[in-house]
JSON list of C-alpha atoms in Angstrom, two decimals:
[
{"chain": "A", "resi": 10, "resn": "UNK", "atom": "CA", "xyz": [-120.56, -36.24, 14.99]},
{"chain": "A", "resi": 11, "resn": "UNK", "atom": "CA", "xyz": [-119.18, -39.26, 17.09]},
{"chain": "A", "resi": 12, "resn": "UNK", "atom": "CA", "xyz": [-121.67, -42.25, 18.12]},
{"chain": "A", "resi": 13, "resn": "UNK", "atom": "CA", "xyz": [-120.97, -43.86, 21.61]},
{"chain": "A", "resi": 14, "resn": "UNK", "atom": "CA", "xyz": [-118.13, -45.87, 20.95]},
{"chain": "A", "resi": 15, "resn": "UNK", "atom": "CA", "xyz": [-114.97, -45.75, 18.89]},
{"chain": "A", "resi": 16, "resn": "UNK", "atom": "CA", "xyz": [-114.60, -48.12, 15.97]},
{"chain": "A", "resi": 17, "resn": "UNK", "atom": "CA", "xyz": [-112.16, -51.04, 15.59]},
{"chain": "A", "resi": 18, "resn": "UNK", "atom": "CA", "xyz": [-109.75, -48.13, 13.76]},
{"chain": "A", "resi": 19, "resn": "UNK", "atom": "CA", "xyz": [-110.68, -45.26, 14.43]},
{"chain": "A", "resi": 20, "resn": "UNK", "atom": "CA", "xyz": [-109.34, -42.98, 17.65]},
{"chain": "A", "resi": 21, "resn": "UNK", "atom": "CA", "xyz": [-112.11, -40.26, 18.11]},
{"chain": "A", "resi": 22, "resn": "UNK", "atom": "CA", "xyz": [-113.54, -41.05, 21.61]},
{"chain": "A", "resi": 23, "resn": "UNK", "atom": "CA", "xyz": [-116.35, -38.49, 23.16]},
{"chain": "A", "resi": 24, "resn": "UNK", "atom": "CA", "xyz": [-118.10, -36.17, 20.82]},
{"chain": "A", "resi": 25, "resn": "UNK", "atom": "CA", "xyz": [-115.77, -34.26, 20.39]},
{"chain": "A", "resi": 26, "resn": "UNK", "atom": "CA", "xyz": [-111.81, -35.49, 19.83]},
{"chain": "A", "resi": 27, "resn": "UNK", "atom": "CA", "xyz": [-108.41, -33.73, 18.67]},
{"chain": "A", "resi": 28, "resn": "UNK", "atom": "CA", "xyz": [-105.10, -35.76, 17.80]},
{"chain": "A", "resi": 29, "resn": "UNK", "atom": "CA", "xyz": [-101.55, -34.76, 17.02]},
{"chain": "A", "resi": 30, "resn": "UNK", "atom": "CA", "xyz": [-100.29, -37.55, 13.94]},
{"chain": "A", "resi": 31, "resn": "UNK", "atom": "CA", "xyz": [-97.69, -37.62, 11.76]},
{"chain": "A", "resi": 32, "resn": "UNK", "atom": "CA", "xyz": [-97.83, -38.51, 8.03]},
{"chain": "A", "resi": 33, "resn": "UNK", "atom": "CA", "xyz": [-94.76, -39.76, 6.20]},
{"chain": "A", "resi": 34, "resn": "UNK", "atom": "CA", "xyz": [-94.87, -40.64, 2.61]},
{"chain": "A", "resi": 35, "resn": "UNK", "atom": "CA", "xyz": [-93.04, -43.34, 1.48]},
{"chain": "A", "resi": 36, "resn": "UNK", "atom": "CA", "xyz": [-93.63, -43.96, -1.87]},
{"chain": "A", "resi": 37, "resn": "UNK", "atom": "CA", "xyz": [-94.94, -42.08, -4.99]},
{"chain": "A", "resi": 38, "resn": "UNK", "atom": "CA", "xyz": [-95.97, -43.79, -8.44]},
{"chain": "A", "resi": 39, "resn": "UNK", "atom": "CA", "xyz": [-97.05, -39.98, -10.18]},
{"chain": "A", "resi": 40, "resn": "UNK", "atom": "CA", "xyz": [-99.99, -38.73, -8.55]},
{"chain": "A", "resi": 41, "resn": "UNK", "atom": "CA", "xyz": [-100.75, -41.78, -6.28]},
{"chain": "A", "resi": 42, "resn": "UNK", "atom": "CA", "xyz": [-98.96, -41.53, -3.11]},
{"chain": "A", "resi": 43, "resn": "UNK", "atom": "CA", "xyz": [-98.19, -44.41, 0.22]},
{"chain": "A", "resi": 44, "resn": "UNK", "atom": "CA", "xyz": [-97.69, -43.37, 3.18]},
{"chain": "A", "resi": 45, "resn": "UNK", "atom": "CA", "xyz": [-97.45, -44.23, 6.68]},
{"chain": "A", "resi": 46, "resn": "UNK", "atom": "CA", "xyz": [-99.73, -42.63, 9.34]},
{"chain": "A", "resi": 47, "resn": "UNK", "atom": "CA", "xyz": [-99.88, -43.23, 13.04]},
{"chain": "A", "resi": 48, "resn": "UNK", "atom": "CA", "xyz": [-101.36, -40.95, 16.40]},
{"chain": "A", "resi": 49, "resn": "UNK", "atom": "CA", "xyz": [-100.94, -40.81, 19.66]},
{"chain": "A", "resi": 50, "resn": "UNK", "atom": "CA", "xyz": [-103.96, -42.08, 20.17]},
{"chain": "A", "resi": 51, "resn": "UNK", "atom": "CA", "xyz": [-101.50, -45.18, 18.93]},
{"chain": "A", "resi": 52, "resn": "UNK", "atom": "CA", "xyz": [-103.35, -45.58, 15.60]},
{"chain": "A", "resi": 53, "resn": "UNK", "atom": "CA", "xyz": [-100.98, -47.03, 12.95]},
{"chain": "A", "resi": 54, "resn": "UNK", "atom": "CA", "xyz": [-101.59, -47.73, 9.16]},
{"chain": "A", "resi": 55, "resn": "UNK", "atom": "CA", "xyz": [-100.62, -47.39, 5.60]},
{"chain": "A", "resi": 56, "resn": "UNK", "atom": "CA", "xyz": [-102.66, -45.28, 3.46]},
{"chain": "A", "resi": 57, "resn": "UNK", "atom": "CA", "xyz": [-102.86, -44.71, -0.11]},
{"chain": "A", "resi": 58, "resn": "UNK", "atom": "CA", "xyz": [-103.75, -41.51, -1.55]},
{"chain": "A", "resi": 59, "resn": "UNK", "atom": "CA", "xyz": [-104.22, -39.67, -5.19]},
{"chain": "A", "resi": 60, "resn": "UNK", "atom": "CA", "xyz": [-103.66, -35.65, -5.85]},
{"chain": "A", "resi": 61, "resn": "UNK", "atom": "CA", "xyz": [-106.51, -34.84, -8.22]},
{"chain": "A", "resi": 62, "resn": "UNK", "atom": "CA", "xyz": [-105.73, -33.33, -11.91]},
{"chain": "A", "resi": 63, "resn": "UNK", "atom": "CA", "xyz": [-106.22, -29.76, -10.49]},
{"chain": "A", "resi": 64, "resn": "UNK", "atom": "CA", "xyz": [-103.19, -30.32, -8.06]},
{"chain": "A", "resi": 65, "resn": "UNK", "atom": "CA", "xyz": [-104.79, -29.51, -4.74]},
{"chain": "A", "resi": 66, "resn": "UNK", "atom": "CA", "xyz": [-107.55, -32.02, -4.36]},
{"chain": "A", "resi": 67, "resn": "UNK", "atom": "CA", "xyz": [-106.38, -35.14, -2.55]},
{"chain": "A", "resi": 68, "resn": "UNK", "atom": "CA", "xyz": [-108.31, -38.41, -1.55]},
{"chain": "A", "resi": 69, "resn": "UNK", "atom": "CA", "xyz": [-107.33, -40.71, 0.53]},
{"chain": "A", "resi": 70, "resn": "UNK", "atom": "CA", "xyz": [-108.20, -44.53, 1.41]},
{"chain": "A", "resi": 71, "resn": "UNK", "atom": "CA", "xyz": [-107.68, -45.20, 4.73]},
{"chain": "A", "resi": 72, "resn": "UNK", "atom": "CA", "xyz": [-109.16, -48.33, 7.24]},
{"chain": "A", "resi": 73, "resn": "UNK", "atom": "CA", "xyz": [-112.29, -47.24, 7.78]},
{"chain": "A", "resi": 74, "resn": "UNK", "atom": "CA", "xyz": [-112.57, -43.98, 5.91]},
{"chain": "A", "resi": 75, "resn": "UNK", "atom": "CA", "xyz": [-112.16, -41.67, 3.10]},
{"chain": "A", "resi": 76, "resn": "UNK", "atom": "CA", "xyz": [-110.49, -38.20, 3.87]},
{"chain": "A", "resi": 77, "resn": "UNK", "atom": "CA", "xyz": [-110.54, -35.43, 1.38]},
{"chain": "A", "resi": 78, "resn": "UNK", "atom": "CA", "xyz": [-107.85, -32.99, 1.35]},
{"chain": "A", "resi": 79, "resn": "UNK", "atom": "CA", "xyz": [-107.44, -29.62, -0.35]},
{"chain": "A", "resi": 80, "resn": "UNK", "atom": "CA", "xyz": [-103.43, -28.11, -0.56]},
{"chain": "A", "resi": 81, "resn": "UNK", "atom": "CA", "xyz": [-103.56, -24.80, 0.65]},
{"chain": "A", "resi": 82, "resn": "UNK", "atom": "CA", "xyz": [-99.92, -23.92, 0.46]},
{"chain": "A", "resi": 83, "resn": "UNK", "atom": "CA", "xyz": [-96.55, -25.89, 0.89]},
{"chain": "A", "resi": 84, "resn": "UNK", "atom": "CA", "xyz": [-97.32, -25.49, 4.31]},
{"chain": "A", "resi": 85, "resn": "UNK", "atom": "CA", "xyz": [-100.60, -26.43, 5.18]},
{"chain": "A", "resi": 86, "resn": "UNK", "atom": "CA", "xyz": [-103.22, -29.33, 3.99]},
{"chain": "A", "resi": 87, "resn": "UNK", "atom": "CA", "xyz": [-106.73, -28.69, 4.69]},
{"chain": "A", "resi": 88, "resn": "UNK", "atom": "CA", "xyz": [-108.29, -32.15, 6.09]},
{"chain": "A", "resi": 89, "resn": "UNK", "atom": "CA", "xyz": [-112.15, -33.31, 5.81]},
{"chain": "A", "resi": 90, "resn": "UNK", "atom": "CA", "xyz": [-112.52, -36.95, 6.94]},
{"chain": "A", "resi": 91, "resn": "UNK", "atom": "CA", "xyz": [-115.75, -39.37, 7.11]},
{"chain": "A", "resi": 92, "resn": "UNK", "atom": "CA", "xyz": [-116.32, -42.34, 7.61]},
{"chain": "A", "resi": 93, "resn": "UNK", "atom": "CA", "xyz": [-119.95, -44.31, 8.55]},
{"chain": "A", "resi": 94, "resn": "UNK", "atom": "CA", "xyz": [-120.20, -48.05, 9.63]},
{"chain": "A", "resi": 95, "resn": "UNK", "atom": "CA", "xyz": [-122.01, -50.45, 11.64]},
{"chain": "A", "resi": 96, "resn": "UNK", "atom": "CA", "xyz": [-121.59, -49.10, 14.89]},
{"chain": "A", "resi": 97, "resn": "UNK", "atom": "CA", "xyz": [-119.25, -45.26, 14.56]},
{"chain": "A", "resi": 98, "resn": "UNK", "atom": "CA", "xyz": [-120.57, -42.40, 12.91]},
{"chain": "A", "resi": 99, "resn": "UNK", "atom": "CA", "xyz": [-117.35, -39.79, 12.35]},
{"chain": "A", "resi": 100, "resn": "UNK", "atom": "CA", "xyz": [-117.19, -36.29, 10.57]},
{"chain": "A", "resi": 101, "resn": "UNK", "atom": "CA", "xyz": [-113.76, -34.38, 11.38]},
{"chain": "A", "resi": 102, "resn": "UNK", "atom": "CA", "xyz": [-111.67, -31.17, 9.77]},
{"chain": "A", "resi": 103, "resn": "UNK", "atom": "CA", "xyz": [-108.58, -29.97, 10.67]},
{"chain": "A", "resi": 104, "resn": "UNK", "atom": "CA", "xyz": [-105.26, -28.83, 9.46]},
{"chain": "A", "resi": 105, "resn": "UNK", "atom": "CA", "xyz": [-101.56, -31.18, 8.54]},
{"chain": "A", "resi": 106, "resn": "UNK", "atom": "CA", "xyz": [-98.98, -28.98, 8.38]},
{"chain": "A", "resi": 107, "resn": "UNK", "atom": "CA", "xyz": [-95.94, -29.75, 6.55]},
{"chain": "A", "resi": 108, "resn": "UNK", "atom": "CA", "xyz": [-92.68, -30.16, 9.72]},
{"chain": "A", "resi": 109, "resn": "UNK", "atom": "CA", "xyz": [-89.47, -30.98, 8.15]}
]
């Protein structure tokens, strides 16, 4: 679900959007993770994330949402993100896949 117009972060225009990003982590402190995430949609930030006690759940804080994340493999990271605010209304899933 997309409302009218994007948000001051976010980069899903239209109701319906797709991206290609790339997430590199740049720190780890245990289970809490930094890294740095940007789009071509030109979207840049730092995020901060936390893998869960069962080792496959992982939330995220990011500007204006909260993505939840379930490891399926080395591979592959399966990706539910929200986020609800004044004016943008967003509800995405997709894949990350791990590129070396």
């Amino acid at each position: 679900m997309k409302d009218e117009k994007s948000g001051e972060y976010t980069h899903h225009e239209g109701k319906i959007s797709s991206i290609t990003a790339h997430v590199e982590i740049t720190e780890q402190e245990g289970w809490v993770q930094y890294c740095e995430f940007s789009s071509d949609k030109g979207m840049n930030e730092i995020r901060i994330w936390v893998i869960e006690l069962d080792n496959k759940t992982v939330h995220f804080a990011a500007m204006d949402g909260f993505p939840i994340c379930e490891i399926m493999s080395d591979d592959f990271i399966h990706v539910i993100y929200g986020h609800i605010t004044d004016d943008n209304s967003v509800v995405v899933g997709g894949i990350w896949i791990w590129v070396l």
